[in-house]
Tab-separated table of C-alpha atoms in Angstrom:
chain	number	residue	atom	x	y	z
A	1	MET	CA	0.000	0.000	0.000
A	2	LEU	CA	2.936	2.285	-0.614
A	3	THR	CA	3.123	4.598	-3.600
A	4	ARG	CA	6.250	5.656	-5.437
A	5	GLY	CA	6.847	9.342	-6.092
A	6	ASN	CA	4.387	12.002	-7.224
A	7	LYS	CA	4.558	15.319	-9.120
A	8	LYS	CA	7.064	16.779	-6.645
A	9	LEU	CA	8.776	13.665	-5.284
A	10	GLY	CA	11.231	11.572	-7.230
A	11	GLU	CA	10.841	7.907	-8.055
A	12	ASP	CA	13.352	7.159	-5.278
A	13	THR	CA	10.721	8.159	-2.691
A	14	LEU	CA	8.040	5.881	-1.277
A	15	VAL	CA	4.926	7.438	0.279
A	16	LEU	CA	3.105	5.978	3.252
A	17	ASN	CA	-0.170	7.630	4.231
A	18	MET	CA	-1.645	6.942	7.660
A	19	CYS	CA	-5.040	8.388	6.727
A	20	ALA	CA	-6.871	10.255	4.002
A	21	SER	CA	-6.738	14.052	3.862
A	22	SER	CA	-10.487	14.294	4.297
A	23	GLU	CA	-10.066	12.451	7.618
A	24	CYS	CA	-6.948	14.306	8.784
A	25	PRO	CA	-6.850	14.545	12.594
A	26	SER	CA	-5.134	17.966	12.550
A	27	LYS	CA	-8.043	19.884	11.053
A	28	PRO	CA	-10.741	19.220	13.701
A	29	ILE	CA	-8.369	20.146	16.540
A	30	GLY	CA	-7.397	23.432	14.861
A	31	LEU	CA	-3.765	22.633	14.026
A	32	CYS	CA	-3.980	22.656	10.211
A	33	GLN	CA	-2.377	25.750	8.624
A	34	CYS	CA	-4.505	25.617	5.512
A	35	PRO	CA	-7.786	23.777	6.073
A	36	ASP	CA	-9.301	25.467	3.023
A	37	CYS	CA	-6.300	25.084	0.703
A	38	CYS	CA	-4.992	21.572	1.443
A	39	TYR	CA	-3.310	20.227	-1.690
A	40	ALA	CA	-3.762	16.628	-0.537
A	41	LEU	CA	-7.495	17.162	-0.059
A	42	LYS	CA	-7.696	18.751	-3.505
A	43	VAL	CA	-6.299	15.543	-5.038
A	44	GLU	CA	-8.964	13.459	-3.274
A	45	LYS	CA	-11.655	15.667	-4.807
A	46	LEU	CA	-10.157	15.756	-8.325
A	47	TRP	CA	-9.529	12.036	-8.733
A	48	PRO	CA	-12.220	9.761	-7.254
A	49	ALA	CA	-9.908	6.737	-6.938
A	50	VAL	CA	-7.534	8.538	-4.544
A	51	LEU	CA	-9.815	8.655	-1.475
A	52	PRO	CA	-10.595	4.899	-1.438
A	53	HIS	CA	-6.892	4.152	-1.949
A	54	ARG	CA	-5.881	6.360	0.973
A	55	ARG	CA	-8.578	4.772	3.139
A	56	LYS	CA	-7.068	1.370	2.314
A	57	GLN	CA	-3.643	2.733	3.228
A	58	ALA	CA	-5.085	3.856	6.583
A	59	LYS	CA	-6.453	0.357	7.266
A	60	VAL	CA	-3.098	-1.208	6.415
A	61	TRP	CA	-1.267	1.344	8.602
A	62	LYS	CA	-3.458	0.414	11.560
A	63	ALA	CA	-3.335	-3.340	10.928
A	64	LEU	CA	0.407	-3.876	10.482
A	65	SER	CA	3.208	-3.502	13.006
A	66	ALA	CA	6.241	-1.276	12.503
A	67	GLU	CA	8.247	-4.412	11.715
A	68	GLU	CA	5.765	-5.505	9.035
A	69	HIS	CA	5.706	-2.040	7.476
A	70	ALA	CA	9.510	-1.879	7.457
A	71	GLY	CA	9.513	-5.257	5.701
A	72	LEU	CA	7.199	-3.882	3.010
A	73	VAL	CA	9.442	-0.863	2.503
A	74	LYS	CA	12.478	-3.122	2.210
A	75	GLY	CA	10.631	-5.226	-0.387
A	76	TYR	CA	9.836	-2.157	-2.474
A	77	ALA	CA	13.423	-0.945	-2.091
A	78	MET	CA	14.787	-4.219	-3.466
A	79	ASN	CA	12.743	-3.773	-6.656
A	80	ALA	CA	13.665	-0.155	-7.433
A	81	PRO	CA	16.149	2.373	-6.084
A	82	THR	CA	14.665	3.863	-2.911
A	83	ARG	CA	16.341	6.527	-0.785
A	84	TRP	CA	13.379	8.036	1.040
A	85	LEU	CA	10.143	7.131	2.801
A	86	ARG	CA	7.807	10.070	3.190
A	87	PHE	CA	5.091	9.676	5.775
A	88	SER	CA	1.815	11.573	5.628
A	89	GLU	CA	1.676	12.975	2.140
A	90	ALA	CA	-2.003	13.061	3.102
A	91	GLY	CA	-3.340	13.335	6.618
A	92	ASP	CA	-1.304	13.311	9.805
A	93	PHE	CA	-0.476	11.343	12.933
A	94	SER	CA	-3.634	10.423	14.835
A	95	SER	CA	-1.879	9.731	18.140
A	96	GLN	CA	1.408	9.413	19.999
A	97	ALA	CA	1.298	5.700	19.172
A	98	ASP	CA	1.555	6.606	15.456
A	99	VAL	CA	4.647	8.717	16.161
A	100	GLU	CA	6.263	5.847	18.043
A	101	LYS	CA	5.355	3.327	15.332
A	102	MET	CA	6.833	5.537	12.588
A	103	SER	CA	9.950	6.094	14.678
A	104	ARG	CA	10.356	2.342	15.155
A	105	MET	CA	10.026	1.870	11.387
A	106	ALA	CA	12.705	4.513	10.860
A	107	ASP	CA	15.020	2.619	13.224
A	108	LEU	CA	14.423	-0.597	11.282
A	109	LEU	CA	15.150	1.152	7.962
A	110	GLU	CA	18.307	2.939	9.114
A	111	GLY	CA	21.160	2.585	6.636
A	112	MET	CA	18.742	1.720	3.835
A	113	VAL	CA	15.974	4.335	3.593
A	114	ARG	CA	15.676	7.775	5.266
A	115	VAL	CA	12.271	8.601	6.750
A	116	TYR	CA	10.752	12.101	6.704
A	117	GLY	CA	7.458	13.919	6.605
A	118	TYR	CA	5.410	16.882	7.676
A	119	THR	CA	3.065	17.227	10.620
A	120	ALA	CA	0.867	19.883	12.158
A	121	ARG	CA	0.642	17.818	15.368
A	122	LYS	CA	2.646	20.094	17.648
A	123	ASP	CA	0.633	18.595	20.504
A	124	LEU	CA	2.509	15.275	20.180
A	125	ASP	CA	5.997	14.458	21.494
A	126	PHE	CA	8.718	14.125	18.852
A	127	SER	CA	11.652	14.521	21.241
A	128	ASN	CA	12.721	10.875	21.097
A	129	VAL	CA	12.107	9.926	17.469
A	130	SER	CA	14.629	7.893	15.523
A	131	ARG	CA	17.758	9.640	14.292
A	132	ASN	CA	16.712	8.223	10.889
A	133	MET	CA	13.478	10.267	10.963
A	134	THR	CA	13.148	13.963	10.089
A	135	VAL	CA	9.976	15.688	11.214
A	136	ASN	CA	9.083	18.942	9.501
A	137	GLY	CA	6.686	20.922	11.654
A	138	SER	CA	3.845	22.489	9.739
A	139	GLY	CA	3.591	25.910	11.339
A	140	TRP	CA	6.015	25.047	14.166
A	141	MET	CA	9.640	23.998	14.562
A	142	CYS	CA	10.525	20.351	15.051
A	143	HIS	CA	13.620	19.301	13.086
A	144	ASN	CA	12.575	21.867	10.467
A	145	SER	CA	9.628	24.188	10.005
A	146	PHE	CA	7.231	24.530	7.096
A	147	THR	CA	4.987	27.570	6.831
A	148	VAL	CA	2.140	28.145	4.409
A	149	VAL	CA	2.552	31.367	2.415
A	150	GLU	CA	0.453	33.046	-0.247
A	151	LYS	CA	0.859	31.515	-3.698
A	152	ASP	CA	2.388	34.664	-5.188
A	153	ALA	CA	4.764	35.326	-2.259
A	154	LYS	CA	8.208	36.631	-3.159
A	155	LEU	CA	11.222	35.161	-1.411
A	156	GLU	CA	12.580	38.569	-0.359
A	157	ASP	CA	9.279	39.359	1.413
A	158	LEU	CA	9.214	36.212	3.562
A	159	GLY	CA	11.480	37.342	6.364
A	160	GLY	CA	14.218	34.735	6.411
A	161	TYR	CA	12.658	31.795	4.596
A	162	ASP	CA	15.153	30.406	2.151
A	163	HIS	CA	12.901	28.352	-0.091
A	164	VAL	CA	9.385	28.626	-1.471
A	165	CYS	CA	7.779	25.483	-2.847
A	166	PRO	CA	6.417	26.232	-6.328
A	167	GLY	CA	3.272	24.252	-5.434
């Protein structure tokens, strides 16, 4: 239930979603930076097959252990060059248990695949995650920080940000 790459990610990146965007736990608790402009939610609306696929990914995420998920990633990595595993292209962590599970996966993949992703869940504890896992805070600083800006924002007007995603 992993996908390989997308418009912005290379083919050397696997994507593991823990839930669908339309069921993202960050939005109802007020942590989402862009509840009305979520690119992952937009995809679920544009292509009808995406939402059922992400719901299946969520079921698999819940059903399998960190060890089983790491085994799947290793299987994919043996079939095609894989450097990265991105968690939560859609959705977010639903609980501290999800953080710990993803961290355990990252430990099991160390030396083979780097794990990274974005989260708005500043209410969860990321202080002890795997050294093989980079957490980009959406609207807050974890290992890195990601901030939503207006589409037409100019780099020089962003007060210290050094990169603007073209998306």
